[in-house]
C-alpha cells in the first residue's frame, strides 16, 4: 500500500509585537509673561506725590516779615516777603500742584496695572508721553524758580539788583528747600520715563 505524502501546512508566522511608539516631544516652554508695571513704578509715583506736595507746601509757607525805618514815616514799616511777590514762584506753585495731581491719578493707575498685568501697550505709551510732559513742566518750573532764587541770593551788580537773602534769610531757606525737593521730583520723573520705555521695549521685542 503506497502512502501518499501529504504536506503539512506551514505553521503560521509568529506574531511579533510592534515596537512602542516613541514618546511625544516635550511641550514647548510657556512664553514669558509680558512686561508690566512693577511695584517700583508705584513706589516712584508715591515718592513723586510726596515730593510735589512737600515742595508746594514749603513754598507757600515761605513768608517772612521784616520792619524797616522809612524816612518821613514814624516808627517801623513792615515789609512782607512771600511767594506771591514773584511770578516765577507763582508759576512754580501752579506747576508742582499739577504734577502732584497727576501723580495721584497715575499712582491709582499703577495699582490697576499691577492687578492686571495684561494692560495694553498703547496704555503704557500714553502714560510714558504724559510722564515726559510732566517732566518738562516740573523742570521748567524748577529752573525758573531757581533763577529767581539765585538772584535773591547773589544779586546782580550789572543791572543793580541787590541780594535780599541777607535780610530775608528764613524766606530764602524755604525757597531753597522747596526748589531742592522739586529737583528731586524731576529726577523721579526721569526714572519713571525710563521705566515706561523699558516696559515698552520689553513688549515690542517679543
Short mmCIF file of C-alpha atoms in Angstrom, two decimals:
data_model
loop_
_atom_site.label_atom_id
_atom_site.label_comp_id
_atom_site.label_asym_id
_atom_site.label_seq_id
_atom_site.Cartn_x
_atom_site.Cartn_y
_atom_site.Cartn_z
CA UNK A 1 0.00 0.00 0.00
CA UNK A 2 1.53 3.20 -1.11
CA UNK A 3 1.49 6.07 1.24
CA UNK A 4 0.56 9.42 -0.10
CA UNK A 5 2.88 12.09 1.00
CA UNK A 6 0.81 14.88 2.39
CA UNK A 7 2.43 18.20 3.01
CA UNK A 8 1.76 19.54 6.38
CA UNK A 9 0.66 23.12 6.37
CA UNK A 10 3.35 25.51 7.44
CA UNK A 11 2.84 26.85 10.90
CA UNK A 12 1.61 30.41 10.94
CA UNK A 13 4.28 33.00 11.46
CA UNK A 14 4.76 34.07 14.97
CA UNK A 15 3.29 37.46 15.63
CA UNK A 16 5.93 39.85 16.84
CA UNK A 17 4.93 42.75 18.99
CA UNK A 18 5.33 46.12 17.30
CA UNK A 19 7.90 48.42 18.93
CA UNK A 20 6.31 51.01 21.20
CA UNK A 21 5.83 54.42 19.64
CA UNK A 22 8.41 56.99 20.54
CA UNK A 23 7.43 59.28 23.40
CA UNK A 24 5.90 62.57 22.35
CA UNK A 25 8.24 65.54 22.37
CA UNK A 26 8.05 67.70 25.47
CA UNK A 27 5.77 70.69 25.17
CA UNK A 28 7.48 73.99 24.40
CA UNK A 29 8.17 76.17 27.39
CA UNK A 30 5.47 78.75 28.06
CA UNK A 31 6.24 82.20 26.75
CA UNK A 32 7.47 84.63 29.34
CA UNK A 33 4.77 86.89 30.74
CA UNK A 34 4.58 90.32 29.16
CA UNK A 35 6.48 93.05 30.87
CA UNK A 36 4.25 95.01 33.18
CA UNK A 37 4.47 97.81 35.67
CA UNK A 38 6.02 96.61 38.87
CA UNK A 39 5.99 97.74 42.44
CA UNK A 40 8.91 100.03 41.58
CA UNK A 41 6.57 102.15 39.45
CA UNK A 42 4.14 102.55 42.35
CA UNK A 43 6.95 103.46 44.75
CA UNK A 44 8.32 106.09 42.38
CA UNK A 45 4.90 107.64 41.87
CA UNK A 46 4.22 107.74 45.61
CA UNK A 47 7.58 109.46 46.12
CA UNK A 48 6.68 111.87 43.32
CA UNK A 49 3.42 112.72 45.06
CA UNK A 50 5.17 113.32 48.37
CA UNK A 51 7.90 115.48 46.85
CA UNK A 52 5.46 117.58 44.82
CA UNK A 53 3.20 118.21 47.81
CA UNK A 54 6.16 118.97 50.09
CA UNK A 55 7.62 121.40 47.56
CA UNK A 56 4.34 123.30 47.22
CA UNK A 57 3.75 123.42 50.98
CA UNK A 58 7.26 124.71 51.72
CA UNK A 59 6.99 127.38 49.03
CA UNK A 60 3.53 128.53 50.12
CA UNK A 61 4.63 128.82 53.75
CA UNK A 62 7.74 130.84 52.86
CA UNK A 63 6.53 134.08 54.45
CA UNK A 64 8.75 136.42 56.43
CA UNK A 65 8.07 139.95 57.68
CA UNK A 66 10.77 142.49 58.33
CA UNK A 67 10.45 146.02 59.75
CA UNK A 68 12.30 148.92 58.20
CA UNK A 69 12.67 152.56 59.06
CA UNK A 70 11.36 154.81 56.29
CA UNK A 71 12.33 158.49 56.23
CA UNK A 72 9.37 160.71 56.99
CA UNK A 73 7.31 157.88 58.46
CA UNK A 74 7.20 157.48 62.24
CA UNK A 75 8.05 154.05 63.57
CA UNK A 76 8.97 150.99 61.59
CA UNK A 77 7.19 149.91 58.41
CA UNK A 78 6.57 146.18 57.94
CA UNK A 79 7.53 144.60 54.63
CA UNK A 80 6.48 141.01 53.95
CA UNK A 81 8.29 138.62 51.61
CA UNK A 82 6.09 135.87 50.16
CA UNK A 83 5.95 133.74 47.05
CA UNK A 84 3.14 135.83 45.53
CA UNK A 85 5.65 138.64 45.04
CA UNK A 86 7.32 136.77 42.18
CA UNK A 87 5.55 135.48 39.05
CA UNK A 88 8.22 132.77 38.82
CA UNK A 89 7.28 131.44 42.25
CA UNK A 90 3.58 131.55 41.38
CA UNK A 91 4.27 129.52 38.26
CA UNK A 92 6.36 127.14 40.37
CA UNK A 93 3.49 126.52 42.80
CA UNK A 94 0.99 126.03 39.97
CA UNK A 95 3.25 123.64 38.04
CA UNK A 96 4.13 121.47 41.04
CA UNK A 97 0.46 121.35 42.03
CA UNK A 98 -0.35 119.94 38.58
CA UNK A 99 2.45 117.39 38.97
CA UNK A 100 1.07 116.37 42.36
CA UNK A 101 -2.43 115.90 40.98
CA UNK A 102 -1.01 113.90 38.08
CA UNK A 103 0.92 111.66 40.47
CA UNK A 104 -2.28 110.84 42.37
CA UNK A 105 -4.05 109.75 39.19
CA UNK A 106 -1.12 107.73 37.86
CA UNK A 107 -0.50 106.04 41.21
CA UNK A 108 -4.04 104.68 41.15
CA UNK A 109 -3.49 103.61 37.54
CA UNK A 110 -0.28 101.80 38.51
CA UNK A 111 -2.18 99.78 41.12
CA UNK A 112 -4.57 98.73 38.36
CA UNK A 113 -1.67 97.74 36.11
CA UNK A 114 -0.26 95.51 38.86
CA UNK A 115 -3.59 93.74 39.31
CA UNK A 116 -3.98 93.41 35.53
CA UNK A 117 -0.53 92.79 34.01
CA UNK A 118 -2.04 92.41 30.54
CA UNK A 119 -2.65 96.12 30.10
CA UNK A 120 -2.26 97.23 26.51
CA UNK A 121 0.97 98.62 25.13
CA UNK A 122 -0.94 101.65 23.93
CA UNK A 123 -1.90 102.49 27.50
CA UNK A 124 1.72 102.32 28.65
CA UNK A 125 2.76 104.50 25.71
CA UNK A 126 0.20 107.16 26.64
CA UNK A 127 1.42 107.10 30.23
CA UNK A 128 5.02 107.49 29.09
CA UNK A 129 4.08 110.51 26.98
CA UNK A 130 2.34 112.13 29.95
CA UNK A 131 5.36 111.42 32.12
CA UNK A 132 7.53 113.30 29.63
CA UNK A 133 5.12 116.25 29.63
CA UNK A 134 5.11 116.39 33.43
CA UNK A 135 8.89 116.18 33.43
CA UNK A 136 9.08 119.22 31.15
CA UNK A 137 6.62 121.12 33.35
CA UNK A 138 8.44 120.32 36.58
CA UNK A 139 11.89 121.00 35.13
CA UNK A 140 10.84 124.37 33.66
CA UNK A 141 9.24 125.46 36.93
CA UNK A 142 12.28 124.38 38.93
CA UNK A 143 14.65 126.19 36.61
CA UNK A 144 12.57 129.36 36.60
CA UNK A 145 12.26 129.49 40.36
CA UNK A 146 15.92 128.59 40.77
CA UNK A 147 16.99 131.51 38.59
CA UNK A 148 15.00 133.99 40.65
CA UNK A 149 16.24 132.45 43.89
CA UNK A 150 19.84 132.75 42.72
CA UNK A 151 19.39 136.45 42.05
CA UNK A 152 17.89 136.85 45.52
CA UNK A 153 20.89 135.06 46.99
CA UNK A 154 23.70 136.66 44.97
CA UNK A 155 22.12 139.71 43.36
CA UNK A 156 23.27 141.13 40.03
CA UNK A 157 25.62 144.09 40.12
CA UNK A 158 25.42 144.61 36.36
CA UNK A 159 21.78 145.68 36.46
CA UNK A 160 21.72 146.93 40.03
CA UNK A 161 19.69 144.09 41.55
CA UNK A 162 20.53 143.76 45.23
CA UNK A 163 20.51 140.46 47.05
CA UNK A 164 17.76 140.01 49.60
CA UNK A 165 18.64 136.74 51.29
CA UNK A 166 20.89 138.52 53.76
CA UNK A 167 17.73 140.23 55.03
CA UNK A 168 15.00 137.64 54.41
CA UNK A 169 17.03 134.63 55.47
CA UNK A 170 14.09 132.46 56.55
CA UNK A 171 12.22 133.18 53.33
CA UNK A 172 15.24 132.22 51.24
CA UNK A 173 15.78 128.99 53.16
CA UNK A 174 12.18 127.99 52.48
CA UNK A 175 12.53 128.82 48.80
CA UNK A 176 15.81 126.92 48.50
CA UNK A 177 14.39 123.86 50.23
CA UNK A 178 11.30 123.91 48.02
CA UNK A 179 13.40 124.11 44.86
CA UNK A 180 15.63 121.24 46.05
CA UNK A 181 12.60 119.00 46.64
CA UNK A 182 11.22 119.97 43.22
CA UNK A 183 14.52 118.97 41.66
CA UNK A 184 14.17 115.58 43.33
CA UNK A 185 10.67 115.32 41.84
CA UNK A 186 12.13 115.99 38.39
CA UNK A 187 14.65 113.19 38.87
CA UNK A 188 11.82 110.84 39.85
CA UNK A 189 10.00 111.73 36.64
CA UNK A 190 13.15 110.90 34.65
CA UNK A 191 13.23 107.48 36.30
CA UNK A 192 9.55 106.96 35.54
CA UNK A 193 10.12 107.78 31.88
CA UNK A 194 12.99 105.28 31.75
CA UNK A 195 10.83 102.63 33.40
CA UNK A 196 7.99 103.18 30.95
CA UNK A 197 10.36 103.00 27.97
CA UNK A 198 11.94 99.81 29.31
CA UNK A 199 8.49 98.25 29.68
CA UNK A 200 7.60 99.21 26.10
CA UNK A 201 10.91 97.82 24.81
CA UNK A 202 10.33 94.54 26.64
CA UNK A 203 6.97 94.16 24.93
CA UNK A 204 8.00 95.26 21.46
CA UNK A 205 10.99 92.92 21.19
CA UNK A 206 8.65 89.94 21.62
#
